[in-house]
Amino acid sequence: PARKRSSYDMITLTTWLLKQEQEGVIDNEMTIVLSSISTACKQIASLVQRAPISNLTGVQGATNVQGEDQKKLDVISNEVFSNCLRWSGRTGVIASEEEDVPVAVEESYSGNYIVVFDPLDGSSNIDAAVSTGSIFGIYSPSDECHIGDDVQLDEVTQMCIVNVCQPGSNLLAAGYCMYSSSVIFVLTIGTGVYVFTLDPMYGEFVLTQEKVQIPKSGKIYSFNEGNYALWDDKLKKYMDSLKEPGTSGKPYSARYIGSLVGDFHRTMLYGGIYGYPSDQKSKNGKLRLLYECAPMSFIAEQAGGKGSDGHQRVLDIMPTEVHQRVPLYVGSVEEVEKVEKFLSSE
Ligand code: AHG
Ligand code: MN
Ligand code: MN
Ligand code: MN
């Protein structure tokens, strides 16, 4: 039987990363970038958990490029994430939900990774202490330009946009940190999905699950049904079908946390589907391709699940702008294929 590990001989994220480097799965620079991201997540976890004490709930009083009222913690998490990546010295360009345009990192002196991130996901939950998260994806530099050349921007910004506008299929690594009853760091470097739990006793992420497999099906659906009236008729038919007891005699259960990271993590472990469809108001849905849909779809596929925009694989979508939105259906293979079937029916 597997040796029961006490919490002091469990594998820490640091040890696990060094092992991947030793085995040549990742290089030294990637090891350092991932370690700096985990440090940013630990700092954000402590800021989130003490938000009401340190007067960090509520709004910043500014709106971001998405047109959203930024929370104070949106702004601070963005600074924490950006600084940790800068000081890693191995990051070339960063793109964030909270930055209008991608930013070149002058401090990089070896390795030149491109990091896209959502520093605080589900930030509408923060004032009620409901789960939030951070999401990230890592690319190699790229010079293949797919963006319209009518974009009137300076040379450096143009280069940065070219570097971040890569299809999710180019992702080298992706992950998220969920700030919930436990602080959970989930990571894939292309060899399956690994789960680490923060042990507050000594401030390290310890390996608690390896090679996670999403159940092939699951009777949990996670959509904001407040938008039902605005949905396409085919989607309404799909949604209605989940409520019929069917042969099993039991309909699906609805679970919606309002944080992609929380809803995705439950979907990955329990099975089912999370969706943020397009609707009459938002033609491309709400979630952003670069730092929400693509990283989560990469993780889903690495766990044997699927990530679709309703018609195609999210990882095949070629981004044309940094903050572009796409509809997202992600989770158990059978559940994602079921909604795709409804959406493509005559
Ligand atoms: P963010 O807080 O980074 O802007 O993302 C919020 C997203 C996602 O986390 C969540 O699933 C979704 O918005 C919730 O949107 P609704 O409130 O419209 O359901
Ligand atoms: Mn936001
Ligand atoms: Mn988000
Ligand atoms: Mn966010």
CSV table of C-alpha atoms and ligand atoms in Angstrom, one decimal:
chain,number,residue,atom,x,y,z
A,1,PRO,CA,0.0,0.0,0.0
A,2,ALA,CA,1.2,3.6,-0.8
A,3,ARG,CA,3.2,4.9,2.2
A,4,LYS,CA,1.1,7.3,4.2
A,5,ARG,CA,2.9,10.6,4.0
A,6,SER,CA,2.9,12.8,7.1
A,7,SER,CA,2.6,16.5,6.2
A,8,TYR,CA,6.3,17.0,6.7
A,9,ASP,CA,7.5,14.5,4.0
A,10,MET,CA,4.9,15.4,1.4
A,11,ILE,CA,6.2,16.7,-1.9
A,12,THR,CA,6.2,20.5,-2.0
A,13,LEU,CA,5.6,22.4,-5.2
A,14,THR,CA,9.2,23.6,-5.1
A,15,THR,CA,10.5,20.0,-4.9
A,16,TRP,CA,8.0,18.9,-7.6
A,17,LEU,CA,9.2,21.7,-10.0
A,18,LEU,CA,12.9,20.8,-9.4
A,19,LYS,CA,12.1,17.2,-10.2
A,20,GLN,CA,10.4,18.2,-13.5
A,21,GLU,CA,13.5,20.3,-14.3
A,22,GLN,CA,15.8,17.5,-13.4
A,23,GLU,CA,13.9,15.2,-15.8
A,24,GLY,CA,14.0,17.8,-18.5
A,25,VAL,CA,10.3,18.3,-18.7
A,26,ILE,CA,10.7,22.0,-18.1
A,27,ASP,CA,13.9,24.2,-18.3
A,28,ASN,CA,15.4,26.3,-15.5
A,29,GLU,CA,13.7,29.5,-16.6
A,30,MET,CA,10.2,27.9,-16.6
A,31,THR,CA,10.9,26.5,-13.2
A,32,ILE,CA,11.6,30.0,-11.9
A,33,VAL,CA,8.6,31.6,-13.6
A,34,LEU,CA,6.3,28.9,-12.1
A,35,SER,CA,7.8,29.3,-8.7
A,36,SER,CA,7.4,33.1,-8.9
A,37,ILE,CA,3.7,32.6,-9.9
A,38,SER,CA,3.2,30.4,-6.8
A,39,THR,CA,4.7,33.1,-4.6
A,40,ALA,CA,2.3,35.7,-6.1
A,41,CYS,CA,-0.6,33.3,-5.4
A,42,LYS,CA,0.5,32.9,-1.7
A,43,GLN,CA,0.6,36.7,-1.3
A,44,ILE,CA,-2.8,37.1,-2.9
A,45,ALA,CA,-4.2,34.3,-0.7
A,46,SER,CA,-3.2,36.2,2.4
A,47,LEU,CA,-4.5,39.5,1.0
A,48,VAL,CA,-7.8,37.9,0.2
A,49,GLN,CA,-8.2,36.2,3.5
A,50,ARG,CA,-7.6,39.4,5.5
A,51,ALA,CA,-9.4,41.8,3.1
A,52,PRO,CA,-12.1,42.9,5.6
A,53,ILE,CA,-9.4,43.5,8.2
A,54,SER,CA,-7.1,45.5,6.0
A,55,ASN,CA,-9.9,47.5,4.4
A,56,LEU,CA,-9.3,45.9,1.0
A,57,THR,CA,-12.9,45.0,0.2
A,58,GLY,CA,-14.9,47.3,-2.1
A,59,VAL,CA,-14.1,49.1,-5.3
A,60,GLN,CA,-11.0,50.9,-6.4
A,61,GLY,CA,-13.0,53.7,-8.0
A,62,ALA,CA,-11.7,53.0,-11.5
A,63,THR,CA,-12.8,50.9,-14.5
A,64,ASN,CA,-10.6,48.5,-16.4
A,65,VAL,CA,-10.3,48.1,-20.2
A,66,GLN,CA,-13.2,45.6,-19.9
A,67,GLY,CA,-15.5,48.4,-18.6
A,68,GLU,CA,-15.7,46.7,-15.2
A,69,ASP,CA,-15.6,48.6,-11.9
A,70,GLN,CA,-12.2,47.4,-10.5
A,71,LYS,CA,-12.2,46.0,-7.0
A,72,LYS,CA,-9.3,47.2,-4.8
A,73,LEU,CA,-8.1,43.6,-4.8
A,74,ASP,CA,-8.2,43.4,-8.6
A,75,VAL,CA,-5.7,46.2,-8.8
A,76,ILE,CA,-3.5,45.0,-5.9
A,77,SER,CA,-3.5,41.3,-7.2
A,78,ASN,CA,-2.4,42.7,-10.6
A,79,GLU,CA,0.5,44.5,-9.0
A,80,VAL,CA,1.5,41.4,-6.9
A,81,PHE,CA,1.4,39.2,-10.0
A,82,SER,CA,3.2,41.7,-12.2
A,83,ASN,CA,6.0,42.3,-9.7
A,84,CYS,CA,6.6,38.6,-9.0
A,85,LEU,CA,6.9,38.0,-12.7
A,86,ARG,CA,9.2,41.0,-13.2
A,87,TRP,CA,11.6,40.0,-10.4
A,88,SER,CA,11.7,36.4,-11.8
A,89,GLY,CA,13.9,37.9,-14.5
A,90,ARG,CA,12.7,35.2,-16.9
A,91,THR,CA,9.5,36.8,-18.2
A,92,GLY,CA,9.5,38.8,-21.4
A,93,VAL,CA,5.9,40.0,-21.8
A,94,ILE,CA,2.9,40.0,-19.5
A,95,ALA,CA,-0.8,40.4,-20.4
A,96,SER,CA,-3.4,40.9,-17.7
A,97,GLU,CA,-7.1,41.3,-17.5
A,98,GLU,CA,-6.3,44.5,-15.6
A,99,GLU,CA,-3.8,46.0,-18.1
A,100,ASP,CA,-5.1,47.8,-21.2
A,101,VAL,CA,-2.2,46.4,-23.4
A,102,PRO,CA,0.4,43.8,-22.8
A,103,VAL,CA,3.6,45.0,-21.1
A,104,ALA,CA,7.2,44.3,-22.0
A,105,VAL,CA,9.3,43.4,-18.9
A,106,GLU,CA,12.6,45.2,-19.0
A,107,GLU,CA,14.0,43.2,-16.0
A,108,SER,CA,14.1,39.9,-18.0
A,109,TYR,CA,17.7,38.8,-18.5
A,110,SER,CA,17.4,35.1,-19.3
A,111,GLY,CA,14.5,33.2,-20.7
A,112,ASN,CA,11.8,35.2,-22.2
A,113,TYR,CA,8.5,33.6,-21.3
A,114,ILE,CA,5.1,35.2,-22.2
A,115,VAL,CA,2.7,35.1,-19.3
A,116,VAL,CA,-1.0,35.9,-19.6
A,117,PHE,CA,-3.1,36.1,-16.4
A,118,ASP,CA,-6.3,37.0,-14.6
A,119,PRO,CA,-4.9,38.2,-11.3
A,120,LEU,CA,-8.2,37.9,-9.4
A,121,ASP,CA,-11.0,35.9,-11.0
A,122,GLY,CA,-14.6,36.1,-9.6
A,123,SER,CA,-13.8,39.4,-7.9
A,124,SER,CA,-17.5,40.2,-7.5
A,125,ASN,CA,-17.4,37.5,-4.7
A,126,ILE,CA,-14.6,39.2,-2.7
A,127,ASP,CA,-16.8,41.4,-0.4
A,128,ALA,CA,-18.8,38.3,0.7
A,129,ALA,CA,-15.7,36.1,1.2
A,130,VAL,CA,-16.9,33.6,-1.5
A,131,SER,CA,-14.2,31.8,-3.4
A,132,THR,CA,-12.1,33.6,-5.9
A,133,GLY,CA,-9.0,32.7,-7.9
A,134,SER,CA,-6.1,33.6,-10.1
A,135,ILE,CA,-5.6,32.1,-13.6
A,136,PHE,CA,-2.4,32.0,-15.7
A,137,GLY,CA,-1.0,30.6,-19.0
A,138,ILE,CA,2.6,30.5,-20.2
A,139,TYR,CA,3.9,30.7,-23.8
A,140,SER,CA,7.2,30.8,-25.6
A,141,PRO,CA,7.9,34.0,-27.5
A,142,SER,CA,6.3,34.2,-30.9
A,143,ASP,CA,6.7,36.6,-33.9
A,144,GLU,CA,3.9,35.2,-36.1
A,145,CYS,CA,1.6,38.1,-36.5
A,146,HIS,CA,-2.1,37.4,-36.8
A,147,ILE,CA,-3.4,40.8,-35.7
A,148,GLY,CA,-4.8,43.4,-38.0
A,149,ASP,CA,-2.0,45.7,-39.1
A,150,ASP,CA,-4.3,48.7,-38.9
A,151,VAL,CA,-3.7,48.6,-35.1
A,152,GLN,CA,-2.0,52.0,-34.6
A,153,LEU,CA,0.3,51.3,-31.7
A,154,ASP,CA,4.0,51.9,-31.0
A,155,GLU,CA,6.4,49.2,-32.1
A,156,VAL,CA,7.0,47.7,-28.6
A,157,THR,CA,3.3,47.3,-27.8
A,158,GLN,CA,2.7,45.8,-31.3
A,159,MET,CA,5.5,43.3,-30.5
A,160,CYS,CA,3.9,42.5,-27.2
A,161,ILE,CA,0.5,41.9,-28.7
A,162,VAL,CA,1.9,39.6,-31.3
A,163,ASN,CA,3.6,37.6,-28.5
A,164,VAL,CA,0.5,37.1,-26.4
A,165,CYS,CA,-2.0,36.5,-29.3
A,166,GLN,CA,-1.2,32.8,-29.6
A,167,PRO,CA,-3.7,29.9,-29.9
A,168,GLY,CA,-4.1,28.0,-26.6
A,169,SER,CA,-2.6,24.9,-28.4
A,170,ASN,CA,0.7,26.7,-28.0
A,171,LEU,CA,0.5,26.8,-24.2
A,172,LEU,CA,3.5,25.3,-22.4
A,173,ALA,CA,1.9,25.6,-19.0
A,174,ALA,CA,-1.4,26.7,-17.4
A,175,GLY,CA,-2.9,26.7,-14.0
A,176,TYR,CA,-4.9,28.5,-11.4
A,177,CYS,CA,-5.0,29.1,-7.7
A,178,MET,CA,-8.3,28.9,-5.9
A,179,TYR,CA,-8.8,31.0,-2.7
A,180,SER,CA,-11.5,29.0,-0.9
A,181,SER,CA,-11.8,26.8,2.2
A,182,SER,CA,-8.4,25.5,1.1
A,183,VAL,CA,-6.0,27.4,-1.1
A,184,ILE,CA,-5.5,25.1,-4.0
A,185,PHE,CA,-2.8,25.5,-6.7
A,186,VAL,CA,-3.6,23.5,-9.9
A,187,LEU,CA,-0.9,23.2,-12.6
A,188,THR,CA,-0.3,21.4,-15.9
A,189,ILE,CA,3.0,21.5,-17.8
A,190,GLY,CA,1.5,19.2,-20.5
A,191,THR,CA,2.0,16.0,-18.5
A,192,GLY,CA,-1.4,15.8,-16.8
A,193,VAL,CA,-3.0,18.0,-14.0
A,194,TYR,CA,-1.4,18.2,-10.6
A,195,VAL,CA,-3.1,19.7,-7.5
A,196,PHE,CA,-1.2,21.3,-4.6
A,197,THR,CA,-2.8,22.5,-1.3
A,198,LEU,CA,-1.3,25.3,0.7
A,199,ASP,CA,-0.3,24.1,4.2
A,200,PRO,CA,-0.6,27.3,6.3
A,201,MET,CA,1.5,25.7,9.0
A,202,TYR,CA,4.6,26.4,6.9
A,203,GLY,CA,3.4,28.3,3.9
A,204,GLU,CA,4.2,25.7,1.2
A,205,PHE,CA,2.0,24.2,-1.4
A,206,VAL,CA,2.1,20.4,-1.0
A,207,LEU,CA,1.1,17.8,-3.6
A,208,THR,CA,-2.3,16.4,-2.8
A,209,GLN,CA,-3.5,15.0,-6.2
A,210,GLU,CA,-1.7,13.8,-9.3
A,211,LYS,CA,-2.9,13.2,-12.9
A,212,VAL,CA,-6.5,14.3,-12.2
A,213,GLN,CA,-9.1,12.7,-14.5
A,214,ILE,CA,-12.4,14.5,-15.1
A,215,PRO,CA,-15.3,12.0,-15.0
A,216,LYS,CA,-16.5,11.3,-18.5
A,217,SER,CA,-20.0,12.5,-17.6
A,218,GLY,CA,-21.5,14.3,-14.6
A,219,LYS,CA,-25.0,15.5,-13.7
A,220,ILE,CA,-24.0,19.0,-12.5
A,221,TYR,CA,-24.4,22.0,-14.7
A,222,SER,CA,-23.0,25.4,-13.9
A,223,PHE,CA,-24.5,28.3,-15.9
A,224,ASN,CA,-25.9,31.8,-14.9
A,225,GLU,CA,-29.5,31.0,-15.8
A,226,GLY,CA,-30.3,34.6,-15.2
A,227,ASN,CA,-29.4,35.1,-18.9
A,228,TYR,CA,-31.8,32.4,-20.1
A,229,ALA,CA,-34.1,34.8,-21.8
A,230,LEU,CA,-31.2,36.2,-23.9
A,231,TRP,CA,-30.0,32.7,-25.0
A,232,ASP,CA,-30.2,31.1,-28.5
A,233,ASP,CA,-33.3,28.8,-28.8
A,234,LYS,CA,-31.1,25.8,-29.3
A,235,LEU,CA,-29.3,26.5,-26.0
A,236,LYS,CA,-32.7,26.9,-24.3
A,237,LYS,CA,-33.6,23.4,-25.5
A,238,TYR,CA,-30.4,22.0,-24.1
A,239,MET,CA,-31.0,23.8,-20.8
A,240,ASP,CA,-34.6,22.5,-20.6
A,241,SER,CA,-33.4,18.9,-21.4
A,242,LEU,CA,-31.2,18.9,-18.2
A,243,LYS,CA,-34.3,19.5,-16.1
A,244,GLU,CA,-36.1,16.4,-17.4
A,245,PRO,CA,-35.7,13.4,-14.9
A,246,GLY,CA,-35.0,11.1,-17.9
A,247,THR,CA,-34.4,7.4,-17.6
A,248,SER,CA,-32.4,7.8,-14.4
A,249,GLY,CA,-35.4,9.5,-12.8
A,250,LYS,CA,-33.1,12.3,-11.6
A,251,PRO,CA,-32.6,15.7,-13.3
A,252,TYR,CA,-29.2,17.5,-13.2
A,253,SER,CA,-28.2,19.6,-10.2
A,254,ALA,CA,-27.4,23.3,-10.6
A,255,ARG,CA,-24.3,24.7,-9.0
A,256,TYR,CA,-23.1,28.3,-9.7
A,257,ILE,CA,-20.5,30.0,-7.6
A,258,GLY,CA,-19.9,33.0,-9.9
A,259,SER,CA,-16.2,32.4,-10.0
A,260,LEU,CA,-14.8,30.5,-13.0
A,261,VAL,CA,-12.0,29.1,-10.9
A,262,GLY,CA,-14.4,27.7,-8.2
A,263,ASP,CA,-16.9,26.4,-10.7
A,264,PHE,CA,-14.2,24.9,-12.9
A,265,HIS,CA,-12.4,23.2,-10.0
A,266,ARG,CA,-15.6,21.5,-8.8
A,267,THR,CA,-16.4,20.5,-12.4
A,268,MET,CA,-12.9,19.0,-12.8
A,269,LEU,CA,-13.2,16.9,-9.7
A,270,TYR,CA,-16.9,15.9,-9.7
A,271,GLY,CA,-17.7,16.0,-13.4
A,272,GLY,CA,-20.4,18.0,-15.2
A,273,ILE,CA,-20.2,21.1,-17.3
A,274,TYR,CA,-19.5,24.8,-16.7
A,275,GLY,CA,-20.8,27.2,-19.4
A,276,TYR,CA,-20.7,30.9,-20.1
A,277,PRO,CA,-22.7,31.2,-23.5
A,278,SER,CA,-23.0,34.1,-25.8
A,279,ASP,CA,-26.3,35.9,-25.5
A,280,GLN,CA,-28.2,38.7,-27.3
A,281,LYS,CA,-26.4,41.3,-25.1
A,282,SER,CA,-22.9,39.8,-25.3
A,283,LYS,CA,-22.4,38.3,-28.7
A,284,ASN,CA,-19.2,36.5,-27.6
A,285,GLY,CA,-20.1,35.8,-24.1
A,286,LYS,CA,-18.3,37.3,-21.1
A,287,LEU,CA,-15.1,35.3,-20.5
A,288,ARG,CA,-11.8,36.3,-22.1
A,289,LEU,CA,-10.1,33.9,-24.4
A,290,LEU,CA,-6.5,34.6,-23.5
A,291,TYR,CA,-6.4,34.4,-19.7
A,292,GLU,CA,-9.6,32.5,-18.8
A,293,CYS,CA,-10.9,30.2,-21.6
A,294,ALA,CA,-7.7,29.0,-23.1
A,295,PRO,CA,-5.8,28.1,-19.9
A,296,MET,CA,-8.9,26.4,-18.4
A,297,SER,CA,-9.5,24.5,-21.7
A,298,PHE,CA,-5.8,23.3,-21.7
A,299,ILE,CA,-6.2,22.1,-18.1
A,300,ALA,CA,-9.5,20.4,-18.9
A,301,GLU,CA,-8.0,18.6,-21.9
A,302,GLN,CA,-5.0,17.5,-19.8
A,303,ALA,CA,-7.5,16.0,-17.3
A,304,GLY,CA,-9.3,14.1,-20.1
A,305,GLY,CA,-12.1,16.7,-20.5
A,306,LYS,CA,-13.1,19.2,-23.2
A,307,GLY,CA,-13.1,23.0,-23.7
A,308,SER,CA,-15.3,24.3,-26.5
A,309,ASP,CA,-16.8,27.6,-27.7
A,310,GLY,CA,-19.9,25.6,-28.6
A,311,HIS,CA,-18.7,24.7,-32.1
A,312,GLN,CA,-14.9,24.3,-32.0
A,313,ARG,CA,-12.0,23.4,-29.6
A,314,VAL,CA,-11.1,26.6,-27.6
A,315,LEU,CA,-7.4,25.7,-28.0
A,316,ASP,CA,-7.7,26.0,-31.8
A,317,ILE,CA,-9.0,29.6,-31.7
A,318,MET,CA,-6.5,32.1,-33.1
A,319,PRO,CA,-6.7,35.3,-31.0
A,320,THR,CA,-6.9,38.6,-32.9
A,321,GLU,CA,-7.0,40.8,-29.9
A,322,VAL,CA,-5.8,40.6,-26.3
A,323,HIS,CA,-9.1,40.9,-24.5
A,324,GLN,CA,-11.3,39.2,-26.9
A,325,ARG,CA,-14.2,37.2,-25.5
A,326,VAL,CA,-15.4,33.7,-26.6
A,327,PRO,CA,-18.3,31.6,-25.3
A,328,LEU,CA,-17.1,28.7,-23.1
A,329,TYR,CA,-18.4,25.2,-22.4
A,330,VAL,CA,-15.9,23.2,-20.4
A,331,GLY,CA,-15.9,19.9,-18.4
A,332,SER,CA,-16.8,16.3,-18.9
A,333,VAL,CA,-16.4,15.1,-22.5
A,334,GLU,CA,-19.9,13.7,-22.8
A,335,GLU,CA,-21.5,16.8,-21.3
A,336,VAL,CA,-19.6,19.2,-23.6
A,337,GLU,CA,-20.4,17.0,-26.6
A,338,LYS,CA,-24.0,17.0,-25.6
A,339,VAL,CA,-24.3,20.8,-25.7
A,340,GLU,CA,-22.3,21.0,-29.0
A,341,LYS,CA,-24.9,18.6,-30.5
A,342,PHE,CA,-27.8,20.8,-29.4
A,343,LEU,CA,-26.1,23.9,-30.7
A,344,SER,CA,-25.4,22.3,-34.1
A,345,SER,CA,-28.8,20.7,-34.5
A,346,GLU,CA,-31.1,21.9,-37.4
B,1,AHG,P1,-13.5,38.4,-13.3
B,1,AHG,O1,-13.9,38.5,-11.9
B,1,AHG,O2,-12.0,38.0,-13.5
B,1,AHG,O3,-13.8,39.6,-14.1
B,1,AHG,O4,-14.2,37.1,-13.9
B,1,AHG,C1,-15.6,36.9,-13.5
B,1,AHG,C2,-16.1,35.9,-14.5
B,1,AHG,C3,-16.0,34.5,-14.0
B,1,AHG,O5,-15.1,34.4,-12.9
B,1,AHG,C4,-17.3,34.1,-13.5
B,1,AHG,O6,-17.6,32.7,-13.8
B,1,AHG,C5,-18.2,35.0,-14.3
B,1,AHG,O7,-17.5,36.2,-14.5
B,1,AHG,C6,-19.5,35.3,-13.6
B,1,AHG,O8,-20.2,36.2,-14.4
B,1,AHG,P2,-21.7,36.5,-14.0
B,1,AHG,O9,-21.7,37.3,-12.8
B,1,AHG,O10,-22.2,37.3,-15.2
B,1,AHG,O11,-22.4,35.2,-13.9
B,2,MN,MN,-12.9,41.4,-13.9
B,3,MN,MN,-12.0,36.1,-14.5
B,4,MN,MN,-10.3,39.1,-12.9
